[in-house]
Amino acid sequence: MYIGTSRVTSKGQLTIPNEIRKKRGLSDGMKVIVIDTEAGVLVKKASDLKEIFAPFEEIAKKEKLNRGKLAGEIQAEKLRTLGLFRK
C-alpha cells in the first residue's frame, strides 16, 4: 500500500501521486469515474466500469431494453411488490 499527499486546487483539481498513477495504469488524459462513498472518495478508470457493466449491457441489448422501457418495468415491479404487502 502507498499513502501519498496531494492538494486540491482552487479549480477543484487533484493530482494523484505518480507512484499511484503508475501502479494503477493511469495516464494523461485518461477518463476516470469519481465516486463518493461512506469511506471516502473512490477513483476508478472508466474502462474498469465498462468491463463490469458489459454483461448487463449485452442483456439489455438482447432484450431490447431502453431507459423508458426499463423505467416502466421498474414501476410495474414496485406496484406488484406493494400489492403483495397490502393483502
C-alpha atoms as a PDB file:
ATOM      1  CA  MET A   1       0.000   0.000   0.000  1.00  0.00           C
ATOM      2  CA  TYR A   2       1.172   3.528  -0.773  1.00  0.00           C
ATOM      3  CA  ILE A   3      -0.021   6.629   1.052  1.00  0.00           C
ATOM      4  CA  GLY A   4       0.735   9.996  -0.501  1.00  0.00           C
ATOM      5  CA  THR A   5      -0.474  13.546  -0.115  1.00  0.00           C
ATOM      6  CA  SER A   6      -1.917  15.986  -2.593  1.00  0.00           C
ATOM      7  CA  ARG A   7      -3.664  19.339  -2.615  1.00  0.00           C
ATOM      8  CA  VAL A   8      -6.982  20.345  -4.113  1.00  0.00           C
ATOM      9  CA  THR A   9      -6.582  23.426  -6.325  1.00  0.00           C
ATOM     10  CA  SER A  10      -8.964  26.391  -6.467  1.00  0.00           C
ATOM     11  CA  LYS A  11     -10.447  24.724  -9.582  1.00  0.00           C
ATOM     12  CA  GLY A  12     -11.153  21.544  -7.594  1.00  0.00           C
ATOM     13  CA  GLN A  13      -8.384  19.603  -9.324  1.00  0.00           C
ATOM     14  CA  LEU A  14      -6.394  16.942  -7.518  1.00  0.00           C
ATOM     15  CA  THR A  15      -3.054  15.488  -8.610  1.00  0.00           C
ATOM     16  CA  ILE A  16      -2.769  11.757  -7.998  1.00  0.00           C
ATOM     17  CA  PRO A  17       0.785  10.919  -6.873  1.00  0.00           C
ATOM     18  CA  ASN A  18       2.976   9.489  -9.650  1.00  0.00           C
ATOM     19  CA  GLU A  19       3.596   6.180  -7.858  1.00  0.00           C
ATOM     20  CA  ILE A  20      -0.157   5.521  -7.660  1.00  0.00           C
ATOM     21  CA  ARG A  21      -0.730   6.591 -11.297  1.00  0.00           C
ATOM     22  CA  LYS A  22       1.952   4.169 -12.481  1.00  0.00           C
ATOM     23  CA  LYS A  23       0.730   1.303 -10.295  1.00  0.00           C
ATOM     24  CA  ARG A  24      -2.896   1.773 -11.417  1.00  0.00           C
ATOM     25  CA  GLY A  25      -2.097   2.435 -15.080  1.00  0.00           C
ATOM     26  CA  LEU A  26      -3.495   5.962 -15.098  1.00  0.00           C
ATOM     27  CA  SER A  27      -2.140   8.105 -17.908  1.00  0.00           C
ATOM     28  CA  ASP A  28      -2.503  11.696 -19.072  1.00  0.00           C
ATOM     29  CA  GLY A  29      -5.975  12.457 -20.396  1.00  0.00           C
ATOM     30  CA  MET A  30      -7.464   9.132 -19.240  1.00  0.00           C
ATOM     31  CA  LYS A  31     -11.115   9.349 -18.208  1.00  0.00           C
ATOM     32  CA  VAL A  32     -11.868   8.343 -14.623  1.00  0.00           C
ATOM     33  CA  ILE A  33     -15.034   7.956 -12.590  1.00  0.00           C
ATOM     34  CA  VAL A  34     -15.150   9.653  -9.168  1.00  0.00           C
ATOM     35  CA  ILE A  35     -17.461   8.030  -6.615  1.00  0.00           C
ATOM     36  CA  ASP A  36     -18.390   9.493  -3.222  1.00  0.00           C
ATOM     37  CA  THR A  37     -18.620   6.632  -0.686  1.00  0.00           C
ATOM     38  CA  GLU A  38     -19.108   6.421   3.077  1.00  0.00           C
ATOM     39  CA  ALA A  39     -15.386   5.607   3.417  1.00  0.00           C
ATOM     40  CA  GLY A  40     -14.208   8.471   1.193  1.00  0.00           C
ATOM     41  CA  VAL A  41     -13.667   9.280  -2.461  1.00  0.00           C
ATOM     42  CA  LEU A  42     -13.044   6.399  -4.862  1.00  0.00           C
ATOM     43  CA  VAL A  43     -11.409   6.938  -8.271  1.00  0.00           C
ATOM     44  CA  LYS A  44     -11.813   4.215 -10.914  1.00  0.00           C
ATOM     45  CA  LYS A  45     -10.733   4.041 -14.530  1.00  0.00           C
ATOM     46  CA  ALA A  46     -13.783   4.477 -16.751  1.00  0.00           C
ATOM     47  CA  SER A  47     -12.692   1.354 -18.656  1.00  0.00           C
ATOM     48  CA  ASP A  48     -12.928  -0.712 -15.425  1.00  0.00           C
ATOM     49  CA  LEU A  49     -16.592   0.189 -15.056  1.00  0.00           C
ATOM     50  CA  LYS A  50     -17.286  -0.584 -18.709  1.00  0.00           C
ATOM     51  CA  GLU A  51     -15.927  -4.099 -18.144  1.00  0.00           C
ATOM     52  CA  ILE A  52     -18.077  -4.540 -15.037  1.00  0.00           C
ATOM     53  CA  PHE A  53     -21.279  -3.437 -16.781  1.00  0.00           C
ATOM     54  CA  ALA A  54     -20.618  -5.130 -20.150  1.00  0.00           C
ATOM     55  CA  PRO A  55     -22.642  -8.301 -19.340  1.00  0.00           C
ATOM     56  CA  PHE A  56     -25.636  -6.182 -18.305  1.00  0.00           C
ATOM     57  CA  GLU A  57     -25.393  -4.105 -21.484  1.00  0.00           C
ATOM     58  CA  GLU A  58     -25.434  -7.314 -23.542  1.00  0.00           C
ATOM     59  CA  ILE A  59     -28.591  -8.499 -21.774  1.00  0.00           C
ATOM     60  CA  ALA A  60     -30.245  -5.099 -22.246  1.00  0.00           C
ATOM     61  CA  LYS A  61     -29.379  -5.154 -25.943  1.00  0.00           C
ATOM     62  CA  LYS A  62     -30.690  -8.705 -26.354  1.00  0.00           C
ATOM     63  CA  GLU A  63     -33.933  -7.836 -24.510  1.00  0.00           C
ATOM     64  CA  LYS A  64     -34.217  -4.543 -26.448  1.00  0.00           C
ATOM     65  CA  LEU A  65     -34.359  -2.535 -23.226  1.00  0.00           C
ATOM     66  CA  ASN A  66     -34.051   1.233 -23.266  1.00  0.00           C
ATOM     67  CA  ARG A  67     -34.345   3.707 -20.406  1.00  0.00           C
ATOM     68  CA  GLY A  68     -38.063   4.285 -20.924  1.00  0.00           C
ATOM     69  CA  LYS A  69     -38.916   0.596 -21.074  1.00  0.00           C
ATOM     70  CA  LEU A  70     -36.701  -0.130 -18.077  1.00  0.00           C
ATOM     71  CA  ALA A  71     -38.345   2.653 -16.045  1.00  0.00           C
ATOM     72  CA  GLY A  72     -41.751   1.171 -16.885  1.00  0.00           C
ATOM     73  CA  GLU A  73     -40.616  -2.308 -15.817  1.00  0.00           C
ATOM     74  CA  ILE A  74     -39.307  -0.925 -12.521  1.00  0.00           C
ATOM     75  CA  GLN A  75     -42.573   0.914 -11.849  1.00  0.00           C
ATOM     76  CA  ALA A  76     -44.622  -2.220 -12.621  1.00  0.00           C
ATOM     77  CA  GLU A  77     -42.452  -4.286 -10.265  1.00  0.00           C
ATOM     78  CA  LYS A  78     -42.862  -1.688  -7.498  1.00  0.00           C
ATOM     79  CA  LEU A  79     -46.638  -1.834  -7.857  1.00  0.00           C
ATOM     80  CA  ARG A  80     -46.623  -5.636  -7.925  1.00  0.00           C
ATOM     81  CA  THR A  81     -44.428  -5.790  -4.809  1.00  0.00           C
ATOM     82  CA  LEU A  82     -46.569  -3.251  -2.938  1.00  0.00           C
ATOM     83  CA  GLY A  83     -49.647  -5.305  -3.822  1.00  0.00           C
ATOM     84  CA  LEU A  84     -48.116  -8.338  -2.111  1.00  0.00           C
ATOM     85  CA  PHE A  85     -47.799  -6.437   1.156  1.00  0.00           C
ATOM     86  CA  ARG A  86     -51.319  -4.991   1.058  1.00  0.00           C
ATOM     87  CA  LYS A  87     -53.059  -8.379   1.161  1.00  0.00           C
END
